[in-house]
Coordinates of C-alpha atoms and ligand atoms in Angstrom, one line a residue:
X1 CA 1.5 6.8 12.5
X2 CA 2.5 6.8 16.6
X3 CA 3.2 3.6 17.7
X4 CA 0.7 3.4 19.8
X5 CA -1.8 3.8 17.1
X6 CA 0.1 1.2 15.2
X7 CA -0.8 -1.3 18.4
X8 CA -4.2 -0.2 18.2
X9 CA -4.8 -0.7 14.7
X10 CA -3.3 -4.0 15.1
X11 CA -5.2 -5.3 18.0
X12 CA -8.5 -3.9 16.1
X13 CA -6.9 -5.5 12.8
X14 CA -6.6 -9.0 14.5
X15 CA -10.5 -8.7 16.5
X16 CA -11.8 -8.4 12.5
X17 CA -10.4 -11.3 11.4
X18 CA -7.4 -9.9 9.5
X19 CA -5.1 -12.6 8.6
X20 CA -2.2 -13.4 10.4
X21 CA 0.3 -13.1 7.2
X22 CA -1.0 -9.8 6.8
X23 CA 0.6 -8.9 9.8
X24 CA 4.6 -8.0 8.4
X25 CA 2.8 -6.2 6.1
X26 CA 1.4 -4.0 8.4
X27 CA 4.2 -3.4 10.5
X28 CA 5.9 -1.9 7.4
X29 CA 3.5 0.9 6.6
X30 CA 5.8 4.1 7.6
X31 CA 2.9 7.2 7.7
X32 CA -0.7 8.0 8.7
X33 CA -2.2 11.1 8.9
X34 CA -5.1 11.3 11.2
X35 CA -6.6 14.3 12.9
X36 CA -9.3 15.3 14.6
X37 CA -10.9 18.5 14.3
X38 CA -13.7 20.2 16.4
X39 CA -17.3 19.3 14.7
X40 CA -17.8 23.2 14.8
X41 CA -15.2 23.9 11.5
X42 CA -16.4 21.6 8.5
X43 CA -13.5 19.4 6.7
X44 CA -13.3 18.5 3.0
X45 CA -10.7 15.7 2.0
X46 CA -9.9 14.8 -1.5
X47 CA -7.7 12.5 -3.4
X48 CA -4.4 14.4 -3.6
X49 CA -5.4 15.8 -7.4
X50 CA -8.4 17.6 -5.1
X51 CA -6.4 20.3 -3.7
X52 CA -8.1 23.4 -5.9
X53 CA -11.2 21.2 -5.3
X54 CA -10.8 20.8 -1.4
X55 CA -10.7 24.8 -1.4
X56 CA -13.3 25.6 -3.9
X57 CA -15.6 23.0 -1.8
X58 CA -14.4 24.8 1.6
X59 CA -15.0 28.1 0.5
X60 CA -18.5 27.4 -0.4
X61 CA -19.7 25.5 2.9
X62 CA -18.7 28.5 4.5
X63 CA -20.8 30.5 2.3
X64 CA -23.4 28.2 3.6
X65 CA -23.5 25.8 0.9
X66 CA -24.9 22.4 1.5
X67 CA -22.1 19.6 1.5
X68 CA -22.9 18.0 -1.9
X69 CA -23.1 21.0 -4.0
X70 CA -19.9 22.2 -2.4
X71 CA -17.8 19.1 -3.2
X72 CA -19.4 18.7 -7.0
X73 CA -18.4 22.4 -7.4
X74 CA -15.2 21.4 -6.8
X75 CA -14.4 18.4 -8.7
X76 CA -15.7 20.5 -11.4
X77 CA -12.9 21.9 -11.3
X78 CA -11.2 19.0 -12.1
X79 CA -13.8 17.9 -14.7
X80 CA -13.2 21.0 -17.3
X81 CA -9.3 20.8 -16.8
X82 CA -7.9 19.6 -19.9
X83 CA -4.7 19.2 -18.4
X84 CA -5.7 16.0 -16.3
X85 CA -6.0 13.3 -18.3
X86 CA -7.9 11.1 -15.8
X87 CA -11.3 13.1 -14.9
X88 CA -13.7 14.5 -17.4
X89 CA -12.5 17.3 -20.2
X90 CA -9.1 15.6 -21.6
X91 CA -9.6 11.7 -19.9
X92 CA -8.1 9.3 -21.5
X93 CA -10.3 7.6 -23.8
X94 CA -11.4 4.0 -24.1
X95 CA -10.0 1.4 -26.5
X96 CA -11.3 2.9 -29.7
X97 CA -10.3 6.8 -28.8
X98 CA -13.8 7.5 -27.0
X99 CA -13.8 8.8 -23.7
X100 CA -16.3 7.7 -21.1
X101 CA -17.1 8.8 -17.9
X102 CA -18.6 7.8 -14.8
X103 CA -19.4 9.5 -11.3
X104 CA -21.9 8.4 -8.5
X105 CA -23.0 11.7 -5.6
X106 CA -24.1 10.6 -2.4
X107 CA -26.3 12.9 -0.3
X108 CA -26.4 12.2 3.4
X109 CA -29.2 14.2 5.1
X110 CA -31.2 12.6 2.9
X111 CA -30.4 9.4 2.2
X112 CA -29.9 9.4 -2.0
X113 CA -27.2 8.9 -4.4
X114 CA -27.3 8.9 -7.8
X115 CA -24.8 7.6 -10.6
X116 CA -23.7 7.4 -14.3
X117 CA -21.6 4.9 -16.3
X118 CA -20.0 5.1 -19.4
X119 CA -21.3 8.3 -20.1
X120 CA -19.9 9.7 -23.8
X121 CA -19.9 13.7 -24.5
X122 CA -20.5 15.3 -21.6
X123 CA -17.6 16.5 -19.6
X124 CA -19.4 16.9 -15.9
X125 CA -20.7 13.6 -15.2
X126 CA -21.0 14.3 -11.4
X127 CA -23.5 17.2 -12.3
X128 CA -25.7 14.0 -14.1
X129 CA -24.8 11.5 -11.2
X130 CA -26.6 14.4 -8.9
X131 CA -29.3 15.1 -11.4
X132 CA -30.4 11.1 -11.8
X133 CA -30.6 11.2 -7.6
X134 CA -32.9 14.5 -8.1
X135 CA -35.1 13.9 -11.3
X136 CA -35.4 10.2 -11.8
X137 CA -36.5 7.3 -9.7
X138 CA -32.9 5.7 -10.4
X139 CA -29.4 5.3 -9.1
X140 CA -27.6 4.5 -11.9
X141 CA -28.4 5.3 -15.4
X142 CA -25.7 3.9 -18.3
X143 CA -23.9 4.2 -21.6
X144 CA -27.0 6.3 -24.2
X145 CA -29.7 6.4 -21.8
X146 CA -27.2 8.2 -20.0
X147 CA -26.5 10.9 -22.8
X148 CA -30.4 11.0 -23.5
X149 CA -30.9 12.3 -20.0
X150 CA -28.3 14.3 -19.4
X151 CA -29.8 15.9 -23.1
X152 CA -33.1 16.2 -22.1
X153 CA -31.9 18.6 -18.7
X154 CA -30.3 20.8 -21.3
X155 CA -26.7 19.5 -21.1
X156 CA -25.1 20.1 -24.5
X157 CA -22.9 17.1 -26.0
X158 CA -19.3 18.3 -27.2
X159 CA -15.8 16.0 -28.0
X160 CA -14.3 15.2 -25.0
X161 CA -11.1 13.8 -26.6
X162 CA -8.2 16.6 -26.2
X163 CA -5.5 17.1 -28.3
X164 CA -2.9 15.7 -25.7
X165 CA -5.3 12.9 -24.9
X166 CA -5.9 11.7 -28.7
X167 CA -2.3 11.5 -29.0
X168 CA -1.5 9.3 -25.6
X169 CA -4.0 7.0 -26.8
X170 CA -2.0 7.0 -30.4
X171 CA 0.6 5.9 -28.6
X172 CA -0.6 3.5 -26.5
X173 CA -2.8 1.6 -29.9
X174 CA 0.5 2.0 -31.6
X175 CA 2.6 0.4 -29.5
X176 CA -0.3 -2.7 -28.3
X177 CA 1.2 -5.4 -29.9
X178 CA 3.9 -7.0 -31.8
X179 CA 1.5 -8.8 -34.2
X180 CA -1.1 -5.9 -35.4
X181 CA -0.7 -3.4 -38.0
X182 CA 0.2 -0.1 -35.3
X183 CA 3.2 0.6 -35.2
X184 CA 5.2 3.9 -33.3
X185 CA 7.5 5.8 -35.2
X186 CA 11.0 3.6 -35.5
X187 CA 13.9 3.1 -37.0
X188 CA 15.2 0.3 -39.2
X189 CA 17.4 -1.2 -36.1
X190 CA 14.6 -1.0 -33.7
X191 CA 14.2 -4.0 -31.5
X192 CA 10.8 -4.8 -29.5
X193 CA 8.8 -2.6 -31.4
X194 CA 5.1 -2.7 -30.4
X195 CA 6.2 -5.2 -26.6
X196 CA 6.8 -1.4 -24.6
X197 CA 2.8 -1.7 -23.8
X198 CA 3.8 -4.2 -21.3
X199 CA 6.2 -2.1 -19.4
X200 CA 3.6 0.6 -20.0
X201 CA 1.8 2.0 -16.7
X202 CA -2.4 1.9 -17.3
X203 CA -3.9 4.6 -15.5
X204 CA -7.1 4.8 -13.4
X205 CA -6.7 8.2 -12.1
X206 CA -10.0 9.6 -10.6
X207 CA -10.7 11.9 -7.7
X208 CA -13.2 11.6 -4.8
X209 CA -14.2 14.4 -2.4
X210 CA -16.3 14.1 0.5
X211 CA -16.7 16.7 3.1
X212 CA -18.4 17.5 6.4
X213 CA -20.1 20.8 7.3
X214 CA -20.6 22.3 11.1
X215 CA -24.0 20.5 11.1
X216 CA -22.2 17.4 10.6
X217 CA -23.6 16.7 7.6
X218 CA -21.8 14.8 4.9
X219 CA -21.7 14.1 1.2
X220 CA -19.2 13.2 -1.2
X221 CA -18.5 12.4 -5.4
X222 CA -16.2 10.6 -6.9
X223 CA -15.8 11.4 -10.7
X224 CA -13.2 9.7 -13.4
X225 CA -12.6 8.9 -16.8
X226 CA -11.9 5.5 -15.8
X227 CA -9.0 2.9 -16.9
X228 CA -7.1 4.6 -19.7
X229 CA -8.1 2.4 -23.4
X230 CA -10.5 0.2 -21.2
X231 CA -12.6 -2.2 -23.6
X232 CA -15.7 -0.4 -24.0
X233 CA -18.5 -0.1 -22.3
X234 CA -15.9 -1.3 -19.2
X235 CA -17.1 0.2 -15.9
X236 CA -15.2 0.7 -12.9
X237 CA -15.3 1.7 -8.9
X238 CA -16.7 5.3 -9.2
X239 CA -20.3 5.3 -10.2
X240 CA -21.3 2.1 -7.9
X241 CA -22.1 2.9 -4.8
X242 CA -20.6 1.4 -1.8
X243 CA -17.6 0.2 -4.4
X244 CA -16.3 4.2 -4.9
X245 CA -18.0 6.1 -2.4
X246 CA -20.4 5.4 0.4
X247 CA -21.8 7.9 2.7
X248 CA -23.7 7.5 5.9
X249 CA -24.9 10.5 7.5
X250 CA -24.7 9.0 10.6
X251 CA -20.7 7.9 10.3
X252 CA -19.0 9.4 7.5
X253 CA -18.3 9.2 4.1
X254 CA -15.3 6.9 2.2
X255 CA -13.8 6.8 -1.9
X256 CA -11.5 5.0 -3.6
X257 CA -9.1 5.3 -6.5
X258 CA -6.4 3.1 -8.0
X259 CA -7.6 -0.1 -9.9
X260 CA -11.5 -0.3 -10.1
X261 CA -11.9 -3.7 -10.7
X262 CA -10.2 -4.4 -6.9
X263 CA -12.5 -2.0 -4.9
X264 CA -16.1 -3.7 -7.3
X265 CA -14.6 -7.0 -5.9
X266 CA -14.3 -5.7 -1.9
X267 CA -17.1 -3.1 -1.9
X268 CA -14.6 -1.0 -0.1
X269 CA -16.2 2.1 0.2
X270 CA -18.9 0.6 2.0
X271 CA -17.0 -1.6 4.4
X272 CA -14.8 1.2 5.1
X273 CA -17.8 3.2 6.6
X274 CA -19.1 0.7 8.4
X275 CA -15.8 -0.3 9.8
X276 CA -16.0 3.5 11.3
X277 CA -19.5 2.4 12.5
X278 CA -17.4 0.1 14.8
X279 CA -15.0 2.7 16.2
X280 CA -12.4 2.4 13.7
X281 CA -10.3 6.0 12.8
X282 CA -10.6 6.5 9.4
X283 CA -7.3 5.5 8.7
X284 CA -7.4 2.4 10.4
X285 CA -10.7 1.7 8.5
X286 CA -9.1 2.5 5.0
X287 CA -6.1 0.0 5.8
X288 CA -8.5 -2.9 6.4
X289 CA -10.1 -2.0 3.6
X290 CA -6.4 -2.1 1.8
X291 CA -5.4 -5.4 3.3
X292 CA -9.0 -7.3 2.4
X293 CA -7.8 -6.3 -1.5
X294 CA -4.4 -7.9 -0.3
X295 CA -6.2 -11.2 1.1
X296 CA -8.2 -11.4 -1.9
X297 CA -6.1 -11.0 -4.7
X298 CA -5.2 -14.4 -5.6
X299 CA -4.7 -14.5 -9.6
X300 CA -1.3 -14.9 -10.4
X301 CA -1.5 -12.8 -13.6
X302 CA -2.2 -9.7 -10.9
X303 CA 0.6 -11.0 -8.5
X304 CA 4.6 -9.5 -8.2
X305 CA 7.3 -12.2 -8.1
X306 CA 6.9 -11.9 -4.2
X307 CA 3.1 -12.3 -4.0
X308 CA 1.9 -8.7 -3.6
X309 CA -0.9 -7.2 -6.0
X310 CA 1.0 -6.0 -8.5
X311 CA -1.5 -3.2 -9.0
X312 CA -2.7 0.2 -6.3
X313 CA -6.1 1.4 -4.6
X314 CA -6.0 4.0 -2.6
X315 CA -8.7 5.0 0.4
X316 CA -9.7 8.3 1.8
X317 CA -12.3 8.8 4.8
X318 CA -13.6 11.1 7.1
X319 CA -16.4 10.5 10.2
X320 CA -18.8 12.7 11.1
X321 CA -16.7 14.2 14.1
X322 CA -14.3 15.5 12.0
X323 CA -11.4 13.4 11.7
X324 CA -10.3 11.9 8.5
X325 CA -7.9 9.5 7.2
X326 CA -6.2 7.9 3.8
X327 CA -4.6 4.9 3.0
X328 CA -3.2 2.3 0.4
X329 CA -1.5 -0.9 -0.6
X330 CA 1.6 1.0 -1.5
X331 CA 2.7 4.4 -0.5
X332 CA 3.9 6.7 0.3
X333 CA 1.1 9.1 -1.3
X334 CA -1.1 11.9 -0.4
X335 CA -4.7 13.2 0.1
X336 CA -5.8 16.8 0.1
X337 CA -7.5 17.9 3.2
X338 CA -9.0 21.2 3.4
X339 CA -10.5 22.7 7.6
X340 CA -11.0 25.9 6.7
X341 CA -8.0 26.9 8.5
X342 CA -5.5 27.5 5.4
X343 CA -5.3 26.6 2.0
X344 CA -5.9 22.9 1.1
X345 CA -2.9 21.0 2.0
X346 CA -1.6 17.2 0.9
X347 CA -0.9 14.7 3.9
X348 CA 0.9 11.7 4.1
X349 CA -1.6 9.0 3.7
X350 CA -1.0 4.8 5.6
X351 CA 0.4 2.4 3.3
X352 CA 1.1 -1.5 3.8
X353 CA 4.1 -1.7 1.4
X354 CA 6.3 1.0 -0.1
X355 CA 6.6 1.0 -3.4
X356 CA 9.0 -0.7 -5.1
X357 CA 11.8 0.6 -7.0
X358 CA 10.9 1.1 -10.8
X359 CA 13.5 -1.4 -12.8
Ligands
LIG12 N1 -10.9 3.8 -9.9 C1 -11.3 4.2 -11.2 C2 -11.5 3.1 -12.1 O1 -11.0 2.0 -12.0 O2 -12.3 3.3 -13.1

């Protein structure tokens, strides 16, 4: 980021009320990536596993596409790849070696959105969030009744649990605890066994795509198998609306990935949108949104020695004229952004804190 965008985004920073002690933190962040494109060329961002699904979503607006079948064509993509372990096909299952999925669609000509939680069997839950906004009265259908319906439209059920997944979570149950009955493969020496969980990362990959077409209409879908060996039933960010995605036709659209249970507690999505409502770029908008999860993270169990969260959530935006914007707590990292122009590329996103240094 320029300076002078730095200043601004400070100045704005400090009108909305963001605390003072944020402000070293801010001054850290290294990289932004905004840009502005004409509203004549459409834009699709993504979360940076969204490249394939930034370009599949391009090439369709241009085929005239509307915006929301264009970007849950692409994170299909994503969905039936077994090879990533944190969206549909292959997610990492839940506690017990299930995996469950949720997705939420927002449409933006028209208003809707439509989600589903927990959702067991089938591997394109983004194709069910958009069929609850279509064929029910709902937003957010759950857990069997979600099965049922996605059933009853002719969806057909099949194991979601890949052969690379099944084993992670062997792992993982195997190595939970000193004082159970898993145990990983060992020698007679081996010290620790079962305490590795703790040094152990838990993942919460997902991926959000939004995109704008030359009308300047917007959509967007964010998809995920959620936190890897959740507790059942557990439901994150991505299928509540205004927590993972919000869309406003009027404004733009804004996701979230990283550590659910942060973004349910700031509605981030939302605010980030209607921080752009106010005139904020959409990366200054995704950095309040990544300093309010800073302010409010005050349990010490999900605290660093030096008072940071000791946990991510990453932000990805884009307004209705075009230009578009990511950001996190820590970085660096990248988003996808597709105009049309090129093949999908993966920009430098904001951050408040680089990462620190593994031990
Ligand atoms: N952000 C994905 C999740 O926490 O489930």
């Amino acid at each position: 980021m320029k300076d002078m965008d730095r200043r601004g985004f400070i100045t704005s920073a400090t009108m909305l009320g963001v605390g003072a002690a944020m402000m070293p933190a801010i001054a850290e962040r290294a990289h932004g990536a905004t840009a502005r494109v004409p509203l004549s060329r459409p834009v699709v961002i993504s979360s940076a596993n969204g490249v394939r699904a930034s370009a599949r979503a391009m090439e369709l607006l241009r085929q005239g596409a509307d915006t929301l079948d264009a970007v849950i064509a692409g994170v299909n993509i994503v969905e039936d790849d077994p090879n990533d372990d944190s969206v549909g096909y292959g997610g990492l299952p839940n506690e017990d070696g299930v995996v469950e999925l949720d997705a939420s669609v927002m449409h933006g000509p028209t208003c809707r959105g439509g989600a589903v939680a927990s959702l067991r069997n089938i591997k394109n839950p983004s194709k069910i969030a958009k069929l609850v906004m279509e064929r029910s009265d709902h937003v957010l259908i759950v857990g069997d009744g979600a099965l049922r319906f996605a059933k009853a439209h002719g969806f057909k059920e099949e194991d979601l649990l890949t052969e690379q997944s099944r084993r992670k979570w062997l792992e993982w149950k195997e190595r939970l605890s000193t004082e159970d009955d898993w145990l990983p493969a060992h020698d007679a020496a081996a010290k620790d066994v079962g305490a590795v969980i703790a040094r152990s990362e838990r993942l919460t990959g997902t991926i959000h795509c939004a995109a704008v077409d030359a009308k300047g209409d917007i959509s967007a879908v964010t998809t995920t198998s959620g936190l890897a060996f959740k507790i059942p039933g557990r439901v994150g960010d991505s299928p509540i609306l205004g927590a993972g995605l919000y869309v406003d036709n009027a404004v733009g659209a804004a996701g979230s990935t990283g550590r659910g249970e942060a973004n349910l507690l700031s509605c981030a999505s939302v605010m980030i949108v209607e921080w752009m409502r106010l005139g904020k770029s959409p990366e200054e908008a995704c950095l309040l949104a990544a300093t309010r999860v800073v302010d409010h993270t005050k349990m010490r169990r999900l605290l660093t020695d030096d008072g940071r969260p000791a946990f991510n959530v990453r932000y990805y935006a884009v307004n209705k004229a075009g230009q578009y914007g990511s950001a996190s707590i820590y970085g660096p990292g990248t988003f996808a952004v597709n105009t049309g122009e090129q093949a999908s590329r993966l920009l430098d996103g904001a951050y408040l804190f680089k990462t620190p240094e593994k031990q």
